[in-house]
Structures are given as structure tokens and as C-alpha cells.
Coordinates of C-alpha atoms and ligand atoms in Angstrom, one line a residue:
X1 CA 0.0 0.0 0.0
X2 CA 1.1 3.5 -0.7
X3 CA 2.5 5.3 2.3
X4 CA 0.7 8.4 3.6
X5 CA 1.6 11.6 1.9
X6 CA 2.2 14.8 3.8
X7 CA 1.3 18.3 2.6
X8 CA 3.9 20.4 4.4
X9 CA 2.3 23.8 3.9
X10 CA -1.4 24.7 4.3
X11 CA -3.4 27.2 6.2
X12 CA -6.7 26.9 7.9
X13 CA -7.9 30.1 9.5
X14 CA -10.8 32.5 9.0
X15 CA -11.5 36.2 9.2
X16 CA -12.1 36.0 13.0
X17 CA -8.3 35.4 13.3
X18 CA -7.1 38.5 11.6
X19 CA -7.2 42.2 12.7
X20 CA -9.4 44.7 10.8
X21 CA -6.1 46.3 9.7
X22 CA -5.4 43.2 7.6
X23 CA -7.8 44.6 5.0
X24 CA -5.6 47.6 4.5
X25 CA -3.2 45.3 2.7
X26 CA -5.9 45.3 0.0
X27 CA -7.7 48.5 -0.1
X28 CA -7.3 52.1 1.2
X29 CA -7.2 52.4 4.9
X30 CA -10.5 54.3 5.2
X31 CA -12.4 51.7 3.2
X32 CA -10.7 48.9 5.1
X33 CA -12.1 50.1 8.4
X34 CA -15.6 50.1 7.1
X35 CA -15.4 46.9 5.1
X36 CA -13.8 45.0 8.0
X37 CA -16.9 45.7 10.2
X38 CA -19.3 44.6 7.4
X39 CA -17.3 41.5 6.6
X40 CA -17.8 40.3 10.1
X41 CA -21.6 40.2 9.5
X42 CA -22.0 36.8 7.9
X43 CA -24.8 37.6 5.4
X44 CA -23.0 40.7 4.3
X45 CA -19.7 39.1 3.8
X46 CA -20.1 38.0 0.2
X47 CA -21.2 41.3 -1.4
X48 CA -18.7 43.3 0.7
X49 CA -15.9 40.9 -0.4
X50 CA -16.9 41.3 -4.0
X51 CA -16.5 45.1 -3.5
X52 CA -13.2 44.7 -1.8
X53 CA -11.9 42.5 -4.6
X54 CA -13.0 45.1 -7.2
X55 CA -11.1 47.8 -5.3
X56 CA -8.0 45.8 -4.4
X57 CA -4.7 46.9 -5.9
X58 CA -3.0 44.6 -8.2
X59 CA 0.0 43.8 -6.1
X60 CA -2.1 42.3 -3.3
X61 CA -4.8 40.6 -5.4
X62 CA -3.1 37.2 -5.0
X63 CA -3.7 37.3 -1.3
X64 CA -7.4 37.9 -1.6
X65 CA -8.2 34.2 -1.1
X66 CA -7.3 34.6 2.5
X67 CA -10.5 36.6 2.7
X68 CA -12.5 34.7 0.1
X69 CA -12.5 31.5 2.1
X70 CA -11.9 33.0 5.5
X71 CA -15.0 35.2 5.7
X72 CA -17.8 32.6 5.3
X73 CA -16.5 29.5 6.8
X74 CA -15.5 28.0 10.2
X75 CA -11.9 26.8 10.6
X76 CA -13.2 23.2 10.5
X77 CA -15.1 23.9 7.3
X78 CA -11.9 25.3 5.7
X79 CA -10.0 22.2 6.9
X80 CA -12.8 19.9 5.4
X81 CA -12.6 21.7 2.1
X82 CA -8.8 21.2 2.1
X83 CA -9.2 17.5 2.6
X84 CA -12.1 17.0 0.2
X85 CA -10.2 16.0 -2.9
X86 CA -7.6 13.9 -1.2
X87 CA -9.8 11.5 0.4
X88 CA -10.4 9.2 -2.6
X89 CA -6.7 8.6 -3.4
X90 CA -4.9 9.6 -0.2
X91 CA -7.4 8.9 2.6
X92 CA -4.7 9.3 5.2
X93 CA -2.9 12.4 3.8
X94 CA -1.5 14.5 6.6
X95 CA -1.7 18.3 6.6
X96 CA 0.7 20.7 8.2
X97 CA -1.4 23.6 9.3
X98 CA 0.6 26.8 9.7
X99 CA -0.8 29.2 12.3
X100 CA 0.1 32.9 11.8
X101 CA 0.4 35.6 14.4
X102 CA -1.2 38.9 13.0
X103 CA -1.3 40.6 16.4
X104 CA 1.6 42.9 15.7
X105 CA 1.0 44.0 12.2
X106 CA 0.2 47.4 13.4
X107 CA 1.9 49.6 16.1
X108 CA -1.3 49.5 18.2
X109 CA -1.4 45.7 18.0
X110 CA -4.5 43.6 18.6
X111 CA -4.1 41.3 21.6
X112 CA -5.9 38.0 21.7
X113 CA -6.5 37.3 18.0
X114 CA -3.7 34.9 17.8
X115 CA -4.9 33.1 20.9
X116 CA -8.3 32.8 19.2
X117 CA -6.7 31.2 16.2
X118 CA -4.7 28.8 18.3
X119 CA -7.8 27.8 20.2
X120 CA -9.5 26.9 16.9
X121 CA -6.5 24.9 15.7
X122 CA -6.2 23.1 19.0
X123 CA -9.9 22.1 18.6
X124 CA -9.1 20.9 15.1
X125 CA -6.2 18.9 16.4
X126 CA -8.4 17.2 19.0
X127 CA -10.9 16.2 16.3
X128 CA -8.3 15.1 13.7
X129 CA -5.3 14.1 15.8
X130 CA -3.6 12.1 13.1
X131 CA -4.3 14.3 10.1
X132 CA -3.7 17.7 11.5
X133 CA 0.0 18.7 12.1
X134 CA -0.1 22.2 13.4
X135 CA 2.8 24.7 13.5
X136 CA 3.0 27.4 16.2
X137 CA 3.4 31.0 14.9
X138 CA 6.2 32.9 16.5
X139 CA 6.9 36.6 16.3
X140 CA 9.8 38.2 18.1
X141 CA 7.6 41.0 19.2
X142 CA 5.7 38.6 21.5
X143 CA 8.6 39.0 23.9
X144 CA 8.1 42.8 24.3
X145 CA 4.4 42.1 24.8
X146 CA 4.8 40.0 27.8
X147 CA 5.2 36.6 26.3
X148 CA 8.4 35.1 27.5
X149 CA 9.4 33.1 24.4
X150 CA 11.3 30.3 26.1
X151 CA 8.6 29.4 28.6
X152 CA 6.1 29.8 25.8
X153 CA 8.0 27.2 23.8
X154 CA 8.3 24.9 26.8
X155 CA 4.6 25.1 27.3
X156 CA 4.0 23.7 23.8
X157 CA 7.0 21.4 23.5
X158 CA 7.4 19.3 26.5
X159 CA 7.2 15.5 26.9
X160 CA 4.9 15.4 29.9
X161 CA 2.1 17.5 28.5
X162 CA 2.8 17.6 24.8
X163 CA 0.5 20.0 22.8
X164 CA 0.5 18.1 19.5
X165 CA 2.1 21.1 17.7
X166 CA 4.9 19.8 15.5
X167 CA 6.8 22.9 14.4
X168 CA 7.2 26.6 14.4
X169 CA 6.2 29.2 11.8
X170 CA 7.7 32.6 11.0
X171 CA 6.1 35.2 8.9
X172 CA 8.8 38.0 8.7
X173 CA 6.9 40.3 6.2
X174 CA 4.6 41.4 9.1
X175 CA 7.5 43.4 10.4
X176 CA 10.7 41.6 11.6
X177 CA 14.0 40.2 10.3
X178 CA 14.8 36.5 10.8
X179 CA 18.0 37.5 12.6
X180 CA 16.1 39.5 15.2
X181 CA 17.9 39.1 18.6
X182 CA 14.7 37.9 20.3
X183 CA 14.7 34.9 17.9
X184 CA 18.1 33.7 18.9
X185 CA 16.8 31.6 21.8
X186 CA 14.0 30.2 19.6
X187 CA 16.5 28.9 17.1
X188 CA 18.6 27.5 19.8
X189 CA 15.7 25.6 21.3
X190 CA 14.5 24.4 17.9
X191 CA 18.0 23.3 16.9
X192 CA 18.5 21.5 20.1
X193 CA 15.3 19.5 19.7
X194 CA 15.2 19.2 15.9
X195 CA 11.9 21.1 15.8
X196 CA 11.1 22.0 12.2
X197 CA 10.6 25.7 11.4
X198 CA 8.8 27.1 8.4
X199 CA 9.3 30.6 7.1
X200 CA 7.8 32.6 4.3
X201 CA 10.4 33.3 1.6
X202 CA 9.1 35.1 -1.5
X203 CA 8.8 38.7 -2.5
X204 CA 5.4 40.0 -1.3
X205 CA 3.2 38.6 1.4
X206 CA 0.9 40.1 4.0
X207 CA 2.7 43.2 5.3
X208 CA 2.7 45.8 8.1
X209 CA -0.7 47.4 8.1
X210 CA 0.1 51.0 9.3
X211 CA 1.0 53.6 6.6
X212 CA 4.7 53.3 7.6
X213 CA 6.8 50.6 9.2
X214 CA 8.4 52.1 12.3
X215 CA 12.1 52.7 11.9
X216 CA 12.9 50.6 15.0
X217 CA 11.6 47.6 13.0
X218 CA 13.3 48.6 9.7
X219 CA 16.8 49.0 10.9
X220 CA 18.5 45.6 10.6
X221 CA 19.8 44.6 14.1
X222 CA 21.2 41.1 14.1
X223 CA 22.2 38.6 16.8
X224 CA 25.0 37.4 14.5
X225 CA 26.7 39.9 12.2
X226 CA 28.9 38.2 9.6
X227 CA 32.3 39.5 8.5
X228 CA 34.4 38.9 5.4
X229 CA 36.1 36.2 7.4
X230 CA 32.9 34.2 7.9
X231 CA 32.6 30.9 6.1
X232 CA 30.3 31.9 3.2
X233 CA 30.1 31.0 -0.5
X234 CA 31.7 33.5 -2.9
X235 CA 29.9 36.7 -3.2
X236 CA 27.4 36.1 -0.4
X237 CA 29.0 38.5 2.1
X238 CA 29.1 41.3 -0.5
X239 CA 25.5 40.6 -1.4
X240 CA 24.4 40.8 2.2
X241 CA 26.3 44.1 2.7
X242 CA 24.7 45.5 -0.5
X243 CA 21.2 44.4 0.8
X244 CA 21.7 46.1 4.2
X245 CA 22.8 49.3 2.5
X246 CA 19.8 49.2 0.2
X247 CA 17.6 48.8 3.2
X248 CA 19.1 51.9 4.9
X249 CA 18.5 53.9 1.7
X250 CA 14.9 52.8 1.5
X251 CA 13.5 53.4 4.9
X252 CA 10.8 55.6 3.4
X253 CA 9.4 52.8 1.3
X254 CA 5.8 51.8 1.8
X255 CA 5.1 48.7 3.9
X256 CA 4.0 46.8 0.7
X257 CA 7.4 47.3 -0.8
X258 CA 9.5 47.3 2.3
X259 CA 8.3 43.8 3.3
X260 CA 10.6 42.2 0.7
X261 CA 13.6 43.2 2.8
X262 CA 12.2 41.3 5.8
X263 CA 11.6 38.3 3.6
X264 CA 14.9 38.1 1.8
X265 CA 16.7 34.7 1.7
X266 CA 20.1 36.4 2.3
X267 CA 18.8 37.2 5.8
X268 CA 19.2 33.5 6.8
X269 CA 23.0 33.4 6.6
X270 CA 23.2 35.2 9.9
X271 CA 20.9 32.6 11.4
X272 CA 22.5 29.5 9.9
X273 CA 26.0 30.6 10.5
X274 CA 25.2 30.4 14.2
X275 CA 22.8 27.5 14.1
X276 CA 24.0 25.3 11.2
X277 CA 22.0 22.3 12.3
X278 CA 18.7 24.3 12.4
X279 CA 15.8 22.6 10.7
X280 CA 14.2 25.3 8.6
X281 CA 12.2 25.4 5.4
X282 CA 12.3 28.5 3.2
X283 CA 8.8 28.3 1.8
X284 CA 8.0 28.8 -1.9
X285 CA 11.6 28.5 -3.0
X286 CA 11.9 32.3 -3.3
X287 CA 8.8 32.8 -5.5
X288 CA 7.7 31.7 -9.0
X289 CA 9.2 34.7 -10.9
X290 CA 12.7 34.1 -9.6
X291 CA 12.4 30.3 -10.3
X292 CA 11.7 30.7 -13.9
X293 CA 13.8 33.9 -14.2
X294 CA 17.0 31.9 -14.0
X295 CA 20.1 33.9 -13.4
X296 CA 18.7 37.3 -14.2
X297 CA 19.5 40.3 -12.0
X298 CA 22.0 40.9 -9.2
X299 CA 22.9 38.3 -6.6
X300 CA 20.4 40.0 -4.2
X301 CA 17.7 39.7 -6.8
X302 CA 18.1 36.0 -7.5
X303 CA 16.0 34.7 -4.6
X304 CA 15.7 31.1 -6.0
X305 CA 19.5 30.9 -6.5
X306 CA 20.0 32.1 -2.9
X307 CA 17.5 29.5 -1.6
X308 CA 19.2 26.7 -3.5
X309 CA 22.6 27.8 -2.2
X310 CA 21.3 27.5 1.3
X311 CA 19.5 24.2 1.0
X312 CA 22.2 22.4 -0.8
X313 CA 25.0 23.6 1.4
X314 CA 26.6 20.6 3.0
X315 CA 27.1 22.3 6.4
X316 CA 23.3 23.0 6.6
X317 CA 22.0 19.4 6.6
X318 CA 18.6 20.3 7.8
X319 CA 17.6 23.2 5.6
X320 CA 14.7 22.7 3.2
X321 CA 12.5 24.6 0.7
X322 CA 9.0 23.8 -0.3
X323 CA 7.1 24.0 -3.6
X324 CA 3.9 25.4 -2.0
X325 CA 2.1 28.1 -4.0
X326 CA 4.6 28.1 -6.8
X327 CA 3.5 24.6 -8.0
X328 CA 0.4 26.1 -9.6
X329 CA 2.7 26.9 -12.6
X330 CA 3.8 24.1 -15.0
X331 CA 7.0 26.1 -16.0
X332 CA 8.0 26.2 -12.3
X333 CA 7.5 22.5 -11.9
X334 CA 9.6 21.9 -15.0
X335 CA 12.4 24.2 -13.8
X336 CA 12.5 22.5 -10.4
X337 CA 12.5 19.0 -11.9
X338 CA 15.5 20.0 -14.1
X339 CA 17.4 21.4 -11.2
X340 CA 16.8 18.2 -9.2
X341 CA 18.1 16.1 -12.2
X342 CA 21.2 18.3 -12.3
X343 CA 21.7 18.2 -8.5
X344 CA 20.4 15.1 -6.7
X345 CA 21.1 16.7 -3.3
X346 CA 18.3 19.2 -4.1
X347 CA 15.8 16.5 -4.4
X348 CA 16.5 15.5 -0.8
X349 CA 15.8 19.1 0.4
X350 CA 12.5 19.9 -1.2
X351 CA 9.1 19.4 0.3
X352 CA 5.7 19.0 -1.2
X353 CA 3.1 21.6 0.0
X354 CA 0.3 23.5 -1.7
X355 CA -0.3 26.6 0.4
X356 CA -4.0 26.0 0.5
X357 CA -6.0 28.2 0.5
X358 CA -3.8 30.7 -1.3
X359 CA -3.8 28.9 -4.6
X360 CA -7.5 28.1 -4.8
X361 CA -8.0 31.2 -6.9
X362 CA -6.0 29.6 -9.7
X363 CA -6.9 25.9 -9.5
X364 CA -8.7 23.5 -7.2
X365 CA -6.6 22.1 -4.5
X366 CA -6.7 18.5 -5.6
X367 CA -6.1 19.2 -9.3
X368 CA -3.0 21.1 -8.2
X369 CA -1.8 18.0 -6.3
X370 CA -2.5 15.5 -9.2
X371 CA -1.0 17.9 -11.8
X372 CA 2.2 18.2 -9.7
X373 CA 2.5 14.5 -9.2
X374 CA 2.1 13.9 -12.9
X375 CA 4.6 16.6 -14.0
X376 CA 7.3 16.0 -11.4
X377 CA 7.2 12.2 -11.9
X378 CA 6.8 9.3 -9.4
X379 CA 10.3 9.1 -8.1
X380 CA 10.4 12.8 -7.1
X381 CA 6.8 12.7 -5.9
X382 CA 7.7 9.9 -3.5
X383 CA 10.7 11.8 -2.3
X384 CA 9.0 15.2 -1.9
X385 CA 5.6 14.1 -0.5
X386 CA 6.7 11.2 1.7
X387 CA 10.4 10.7 2.4
X388 CA 11.6 14.3 2.9
X389 CA 8.5 15.4 5.0
X390 CA 9.0 12.5 7.4
X391 CA 12.6 13.5 8.0
X392 CA 11.7 17.2 8.2
X393 CA 8.9 16.8 10.7
X394 CA 10.6 14.3 13.0
X395 CA 11.8 16.0 16.3
X396 CA 12.3 15.0 19.9
X397 CA 8.6 15.4 20.3
X398 CA 7.1 13.9 17.2
X399 CA 8.1 10.9 15.2
X400 CA 6.9 11.4 11.6
X401 CA 8.6 8.2 10.5
X402 CA 5.7 6.3 12.1
X403 CA 3.1 8.1 9.9
Ligands
LIG1 ZN1 1.6 29.9 3.2

């Protein structure tokens, strides 16, 4: 019998989990305020959403499905919709559910929303203990808001009262760099216990929702500054320097554009230099445009190249990337397949995931899965959807080899 596949990247939350300010990623702030209130009235949500979609700016249109599914359904409904297509062929498919902390996407903050989301996901885990593999969202700003991160991690990851959460999720575009000093202890804990981390790594994403990202968040402060004597591949130190200088010259950029600096794959060298055994997945391989774009642009512009350099580096044995979201394009699948042919090590470091429900705008979840399987071929499918996820997800707290 075929072993159980694992989708390493999905989301299941609804509009009750996000602050009103989230809408300002899509439409003007003033409209966002009004629309957010109306969207929370169930029978109004469809027409209002229709209006929001019509008004949304192009850059953020691809994120609109967060709202489309999220306004009218419960978290369990979203989860059921995700599993619907799988059940015929993969009745025991496992789903990594990534929670996201939106509480600090504005200066004012919105306390409690993330806890609401976690409560819903804990319910889901209770109902579907084998299928649902939740990741806990971590934001370094939790520490300044009274959450002591280490005891927080201990409360979820301990053997006597294990929560069932299997990994940690970062979403830097909401306003922090991966090398934020508050995250050092998180990486240290994760590395020590082989806990898998997932981080969003593509230009664009949900971003800081005030009109300006505060300078205190923009200025890159790292727990591990690299030097020209650090052990890095050729050109990486220079590219990092260039990126940091570009950041300092672009502090006046709007949050929608500035968020790319938070997300950049070059940011992970600081982290991995200090924690080379860290188990971390750079989601989306740096984005579809940079995958099919090949070697175009400067080193700093070649996100996919940077991601590959990190995941195939021998010293970083536990780094991964996933094909979630970007797998909706056949040319992307083709490019990735060729790269795996050329470098077998890469095939051991890529994970299958879909990014449900971000992709549902383009194609139905299950069509996406079957198309990917067909185009990538059986050998790679087995590697990316079964072998690699088991290795990635296994920690001191969870044995994914038994799935
Ligand atoms: Zn995602």
C-alpha cells in the first residue's frame, strides 16, 4: 500500500483570526475600516468581499483568497474543504497547518486574536489528531508584549504535557527580520530538539498594516553579524552588505514594498552561521518569478538561487525549501525538476506543499496535487511528498517516520 503523503504547507484560519487592519493590505485604509466591520456580519460578507476585490490593488490581489475562504467558513469547514479531494486517493494524507500571528501587524497591536486562532487549531487537532499537524506561529515582538518566548515554547514542546504542535512558523513580512535578537533563543531551542521551522520566503506577502513601518523595526539589528572572514560562499558576504545598504536607503518605502527586505533569503545566513543544524524550510523557493527567471538580476535579486545555495550547502544538513504556492505553474515544476536532475542533493531538500487556500484562486486544491504528481514524476513525488517530509517533521517530540 502507498504510504501516507504529507502536505507540508497549508493554512486553515478564517476572518475571525485577523485584525481589521489586515484589510488595508488590499484597499485604502479608510475603506478597510468600514469593510472589516461589514465582513464580520455573515450575510453581508459575500457582497462586501466582492466590492473589496474590485477595489483591491494589483499587487495584493493574489492574497485575496485569505479573505474569500476566510469570511464565510469556520476553521473546521476550511479544513474539510482542504481534505475533500484527497480522500479518494490519499485517505490518510497528513496536513501541516501553519498558524500565523497577526497581532503585531500594526503599532497599536491587537491582543488576543492569535490566541483565538490557536484555540481553533487546538480544537481541530483534538478532532483530527492524526491528520492535522499544526505549527505554532512565532513573532519576536511577542517577547516585548509580555510573552516570555522560552517558557512559551516549553509550554507547547514538553514531553509530559505535549500539545501536539509539531513545528514553528515565522512570517517576517509582518515586520521583523529573521535575525532579530529575540529569535536567537527560539532557534537555539528548535535546533537542540530538531523542531522543524517554516518561514515565508518570496517577495510579497501580508505586510505591516500602518502607513509606515516604524524605523525601529526597519533597521537591521542582528544577533550574529557576519564578516568577510565568515565561512560563506563567494559573493554572499558582498550581497548581504549590499542588501543592508539598500535597506538603509529605502526606509521611506511603503510597507507593501519594504516587506521584501524582511523576507529576503540572504537574511538567513546570519541565522544558519550560528545554528548550522537548524531545521528550517524556506517556503515557496523564493517565488515563481525568480524560479523561472534563472540567473537574471544581481545576486540579491536572485532569490531562488539564494535559496538553492542555502538548502544544498553541506554544512546546513537540515535546511529545506517547499514548492507550495509556486507549484500552480507548470513552467515552475519543469524548472525545479530539471534542477533536481542536475543536482540530486536538491531532491532531498525539497518538500511538497500547496499553500492551501492561497492557490484556490487559480486551481482546485486536488487538481493542483495531481498535476504536480504527474509533472514531477513518481520518483520525485515519493521523495518530496513522503520521504523528505518525514525527515523534516521528526523531532524530539514527534516521530513522523511512524506516519
Ligand atoms: Zn503559506
